Coordinates of C-alpha atoms in Angstrom, one line a residue:
M47 CA 20.2 0.3 92.7
K48 CA 23.0 1.1 95.2
Q49 CA 25.4 -1.8 95.9
V50 CA 27.8 -2.6 98.7
I51 CA 30.5 -5.2 98.1
S52 CA 32.6 -6.9 100.8
I53 CA 35.7 -9.1 100.6
V54 CA 36.2 -11.9 103.2
V55 CA 39.7 -13.3 103.8
P56 CA 40.1 -16.1 106.3
C57 CA 43.6 -15.9 108.0
Y58 CA 45.5 -18.6 109.9
N59 CA 49.1 -17.6 110.7
E60 CA 49.3 -15.3 107.8
E61 CA 51.6 -12.7 109.4
E62 CA 54.1 -12.9 106.5
A63 CA 51.5 -12.4 103.8
L64 CA 48.8 -10.2 105.4
L65 CA 50.3 -6.7 104.7
V66 CA 51.0 -7.5 101.1
T67 CA 47.5 -9.0 100.6
A68 CA 45.9 -5.9 102.3
K69 CA 47.8 -3.6 100.0
K70 CA 46.8 -5.5 96.8
I71 CA 43.2 -5.5 97.9
E72 CA 43.2 -1.8 98.6
E73 CA 44.7 -1.1 95.2
K74 CA 42.1 -3.3 93.5
I75 CA 39.3 -1.5 95.3
T76 CA 40.7 1.9 94.3
T77 CA 40.8 0.7 90.7
L78 CA 37.2 -0.6 90.9
K79 CA 36.0 2.8 92.2
K80 CA 37.4 4.5 89.1
N81 CA 35.8 2.1 86.7
D82 CA 32.6 3.5 85.2
K83 CA 31.0 0.0 85.0
F84 CA 30.9 -0.2 88.7
K85 CA 29.6 3.2 89.6
C86 CA 26.5 1.7 91.1
I87 CA 28.7 0.2 93.8
T88 CA 28.7 2.8 96.6
D89 CA 31.0 1.2 99.1
Y90 CA 33.5 -1.6 99.8
S91 CA 34.8 -3.3 102.9
V92 CA 37.3 -6.0 103.7
Y93 CA 36.9 -8.5 106.5
F94 CA 40.0 -10.4 107.7
V95 CA 38.9 -13.4 109.8
D96 CA 41.6 -14.5 112.3
D97 CA 41.1 -18.3 112.7
G98 CA 42.9 -18.6 116.1
S99 CA 46.3 -17.7 114.7
Q100 CA 49.4 -18.3 116.8
D101 CA 51.5 -15.5 115.3
G102 CA 51.0 -11.8 115.0
T103 CA 48.2 -12.0 112.5
W104 CA 45.5 -10.4 114.8
N105 CA 47.9 -7.5 115.7
L106 CA 48.4 -6.7 112.1
I107 CA 44.6 -6.8 111.4
Q108 CA 44.1 -4.3 114.3
Q109 CA 46.8 -2.1 112.9
L110 CA 45.2 -2.2 109.4
N111 CA 41.8 -1.2 110.9
E112 CA 43.3 1.7 112.8
Q113 CA 45.0 3.0 109.6
N114 CA 42.1 2.5 107.2
K115 CA 38.5 1.8 108.1
L116 CA 38.2 -0.1 104.8
F117 CA 39.6 -3.1 106.8
C118 CA 37.6 -4.9 109.5
G119 CA 38.6 -7.7 111.7
I120 CA 36.8 -10.8 113.1
K121 CA 38.6 -12.9 115.7
L122 CA 37.5 -16.4 116.5
S123 CA 37.9 -17.7 120.0
R124 CA 40.2 -20.5 118.8
N125 CA 41.2 -22.3 115.6
K126 CA 37.8 -23.4 114.1
G127 CA 39.1 -24.4 110.7
H128 CA 39.1 -22.6 107.3
Q129 CA 35.5 -23.4 106.4
N130 CA 34.1 -22.2 109.7
A131 CA 36.2 -19.1 109.6
L132 CA 35.0 -18.4 106.0
L133 CA 31.3 -18.9 107.0
A134 CA 31.8 -16.6 110.0
G135 CA 33.1 -13.9 107.6
L136 CA 30.3 -14.4 105.1
V137 CA 27.5 -14.3 107.6
T138 CA 29.0 -11.2 109.3
A139 CA 29.7 -9.3 106.1
K140 CA 26.3 -10.2 104.6
E141 CA 24.5 -7.9 107.2
T142 CA 25.9 -4.8 105.5
S143 CA 26.6 -6.0 102.0
S144 CA 24.8 -6.7 98.7
A145 CA 27.3 -9.4 97.8
V146 CA 30.4 -10.9 99.3
I147 CA 33.6 -12.2 97.7
S148 CA 35.7 -14.8 99.5
M149 CA 39.3 -15.4 98.8
D150 CA 42.5 -16.7 100.5
A151 CA 45.1 -14.6 102.2
D152 CA 48.0 -16.0 100.1
L153 CA 46.9 -14.1 96.9
Q154 CA 47.2 -17.3 94.8
D155 CA 43.7 -16.4 93.6
D156 CA 44.0 -13.8 90.8
I157 CA 42.5 -10.6 92.4
D158 CA 41.9 -9.2 88.9
A159 CA 39.2 -11.8 88.4
I160 CA 37.0 -9.7 90.7
D161 CA 36.2 -7.4 87.8
E162 CA 34.5 -10.3 85.9
M163 CA 32.8 -11.6 89.0
L164 CA 31.2 -8.2 89.6
D165 CA 30.2 -8.0 85.9
K166 CA 28.3 -11.2 86.2
Y167 CA 26.8 -10.3 89.6
L168 CA 25.5 -7.0 88.2
A169 CA 24.0 -8.9 85.3
G170 CA 22.0 -11.0 87.7
V171 CA 24.1 -13.9 88.8
D172 CA 23.9 -14.8 92.5
V173 CA 27.0 -17.1 92.7
V174 CA 30.1 -16.7 90.7
Y175 CA 32.9 -19.4 91.1
G176 CA 36.5 -18.6 90.5
V177 CA 37.9 -21.6 88.6
R178 CA 41.5 -22.3 87.9
S179 CA 42.2 -22.5 84.1
S180 CA 45.3 -24.7 84.7
R181 CA 47.7 -26.1 87.3
A182 CA 50.9 -25.3 85.5
T183 CA 52.3 -23.6 88.6
D184 CA 51.8 -26.7 90.8
T185 CA 54.4 -29.3 91.5
F186 CA 53.8 -32.8 89.9
F187 CA 52.8 -34.2 93.3
K188 CA 50.4 -31.3 94.1
R189 CA 48.8 -31.5 90.7
V190 CA 48.3 -35.3 90.9
T191 CA 46.9 -35.2 94.4
A192 CA 44.6 -32.2 93.7
Q193 CA 43.2 -33.8 90.6
G194 CA 42.7 -37.0 92.5
F195 CA 40.9 -35.0 95.2
Y196 CA 38.3 -33.7 92.9
K197 CA 37.8 -37.1 91.1
F198 CA 37.5 -38.8 94.5
L199 CA 34.8 -36.3 95.6
R200 CA 32.9 -36.6 92.3
F201 CA 32.9 -40.4 92.5
F202 CA 31.4 -40.5 96.0
S203 CA 29.1 -37.4 95.7
D204 CA 25.4 -38.0 95.4
N205 CA 25.3 -35.0 93.0
P206 CA 28.6 -34.9 91.1
Q207 CA 27.6 -31.8 89.2
N208 CA 27.8 -30.0 92.6
I209 CA 31.6 -30.4 92.6
I210 CA 33.1 -27.6 90.6
Y211 CA 36.3 -28.9 89.2
N212 CA 39.4 -26.8 90.1
H213 CA 37.3 -24.5 92.3
A214 CA 38.4 -23.8 95.9
D215 CA 36.7 -21.0 97.9
Y216 CA 37.3 -18.0 95.6
R217 CA 33.7 -17.0 94.8
L218 CA 31.2 -14.2 94.9
M219 CA 27.8 -14.7 96.6
S220 CA 24.9 -12.4 96.7
R221 CA 23.2 -11.7 100.0
R222 CA 20.2 -14.0 99.3
A223 CA 22.6 -16.8 98.4
I224 CA 24.4 -16.4 101.7
E225 CA 21.0 -16.4 103.5
G226 CA 20.3 -19.7 101.7
L227 CA 23.7 -21.0 102.9
E228 CA 22.7 -20.0 106.5
S229 CA 19.7 -22.4 106.4
Y230 CA 22.0 -25.4 106.2
S231 CA 22.6 -27.1 109.6
E232 CA 25.6 -29.1 108.5
I233 CA 28.3 -29.2 111.3
N234 CA 31.2 -30.5 109.3
L235 CA 31.3 -27.8 106.7
F236 CA 32.3 -28.4 103.1
L237 CA 31.3 -25.2 101.3
R238 CA 32.5 -26.2 97.9
G239 CA 29.8 -28.8 97.9
I240 CA 27.1 -27.0 99.8
V241 CA 27.1 -23.7 97.8
P242 CA 26.2 -25.2 94.4
D243 CA 23.3 -26.9 96.1
I244 CA 21.8 -23.6 97.2
G245 CA 20.4 -22.9 93.7
Y246 CA 19.9 -19.5 92.1
K247 CA 21.7 -18.4 89.0
Q248 CA 25.4 -19.5 88.9
D249 CA 28.4 -18.9 86.7
V250 CA 32.2 -19.3 86.6
V251 CA 35.2 -17.1 86.0
C252 CA 38.4 -18.7 84.9
Y253 CA 41.8 -17.4 86.0
E254 CA 45.5 -18.3 86.3
R255 CA 46.5 -19.3 89.8
R256 CA 49.7 -17.7 91.1
E257 CA 52.4 -18.5 93.6
R258 CA 51.9 -17.6 97.3
V259 CA 53.1 -14.1 98.1
A260 CA 54.7 -15.3 101.3
G261 CA 54.6 -18.0 103.9
E262 CA 53.8 -21.7 103.5
S263 CA 50.6 -23.6 102.5
K264 CA 48.2 -24.3 105.3
Y265 CA 46.9 -27.4 103.5
P266 CA 49.5 -30.2 103.5
L267 CA 48.6 -33.7 102.2
K268 CA 47.3 -34.8 105.7
K269 CA 44.8 -31.8 105.8
M270 CA 43.8 -32.4 102.2
W271 CA 42.9 -36.0 103.0
A272 CA 40.9 -35.0 106.0
F273 CA 39.2 -32.3 104.0
A274 CA 38.2 -34.9 101.3
V275 CA 36.8 -37.2 103.9
Q276 CA 34.8 -34.3 105.4
G277 CA 33.5 -33.4 102.0
I278 CA 32.3 -37.0 101.4
T279 CA 30.7 -37.5 104.8
S280 CA 29.0 -34.1 104.5
L281 CA 27.6 -34.5 101.0
S282 CA 27.2 -38.2 100.3
I283 CA 25.5 -41.4 101.7
K284 CA 27.3 -43.6 99.2
P285 CA 29.9 -44.9 101.7
M286 CA 27.0 -46.0 103.9
R287 CA 25.2 -47.6 101.0
L288 CA 28.4 -49.5 100.1
I289 CA 28.6 -50.9 103.6
T290 CA 25.0 -52.1 103.3
M291 CA 25.7 -53.6 99.9
L292 CA 28.7 -55.3 101.3
G293 CA 26.6 -56.7 104.1
F294 CA 24.1 -58.2 101.6
L295 CA 27.0 -59.6 99.6
L296 CA 28.5 -61.3 102.7
F297 CA 25.1 -62.7 103.8
F298 CA 24.4 -64.0 100.3
T299 CA 27.9 -65.6 100.2
S300 CA 27.1 -67.3 103.5
L301 CA 23.9 -68.8 102.0
V302 CA 25.9 -70.1 99.0
M303 CA 28.5 -71.5 101.4
L304 CA 25.8 -73.1 103.5
S305 CA 24.4 -74.9 100.4
Y306 CA 27.9 -76.0 99.4
F307 CA 28.8 -77.3 102.8
L308 CA 25.6 -79.2 103.2
I309 CA 26.3 -81.0 100.0
R310 CA 29.8 -81.7 101.2
H311 CA 28.5 -82.8 104.6
F312 CA 26.0 -85.3 103.3
T313 CA 28.6 -86.7 100.8
G314 CA 31.0 -87.2 103.7
H315 CA 33.7 -84.8 102.4
T316 CA 34.0 -82.3 105.2
V317 CA 35.4 -82.1 108.8
V318 CA 32.8 -82.2 111.5
G319 CA 32.0 -78.7 112.9
W320 CA 34.0 -76.8 110.3
S321 CA 31.0 -76.1 108.1
T322 CA 29.0 -74.7 111.0
L323 CA 31.8 -72.4 112.1
A324 CA 32.5 -71.1 108.6
V325 CA 28.9 -70.4 107.7
S326 CA 28.2 -68.8 111.1
V327 CA 31.2 -66.4 110.7
W328 CA 30.1 -65.3 107.2
G329 CA 26.4 -65.1 108.0
I330 CA 26.8 -63.1 111.3
G331 CA 29.4 -60.8 109.6
G332 CA 26.9 -60.1 106.8
L333 CA 24.0 -59.5 109.2
I334 CA 26.1 -57.1 111.2
Q335 CA 27.2 -55.1 108.1
M336 CA 23.5 -54.9 106.9
S337 CA 22.4 -53.8 110.4
I338 CA 25.0 -51.0 110.4
G339 CA 23.8 -49.9 106.9
V340 CA 20.1 -49.9 107.9
C341 CA 20.8 -48.0 111.1
G342 CA 22.7 -45.4 109.1
E343 CA 19.9 -45.0 106.6
Y344 CA 17.4 -44.3 109.4
I345 CA 19.8 -41.8 111.2

């Protein structure tokens, strides 16, 4: 069966890296076309998604398209965030593709891992995850915060197995897998958690992550923290359940305190009015916490 493969690359202020990335992708596609294993793949395309860049990224995408129709461009009306830019590229590319590979513009993801991804896809796998084999190239701070990020997500996730450790957004998805992704109505996207939930046959490809080809990381600690919070609120109701449990605990504590203060009151070892005030504060606080949790469950 004839196959068409697309590569989607979200870009935000990637003017410094874009030309190098485009050249590497073009070279990789040329190599794939010469590989007898992939003769069933009849065509390739590359979609650069400009996520409201403030530099010359879009101008470079236009130039690449004029020079080589292999490259296509998608321009978002403003900065929508990496996950939304990625989804826009996947949904657009899916219309003319059998499978789509997503990767970042900095070339830290080993482009040669595409060969193994395609091998697994042609063998019947719908989703192939690119997983880092190590973090030797990271600084100590980056390594510790990244590992903490995945452990944090797994702890709070309702389905910890849906968090692929050391996987970012370097993956291959078949057309039907992307169609399954489209059925999700989640607004605060966290694709790393949603994609494993789609189902179908899935596998991983391990690779060594490299240094950025140019420019600076677009995910400082502040954004990583916001991304982790987004992932938790998108995939898990555990925080809401913890609030409910805390409400029950506070209310139960107020009942214990009520019994204790009643005993103190009747034995004449308490200040008038203090027992009522203390029990009221704990009891009302517990009821409010429980109410918030119950409302959250219904919503």
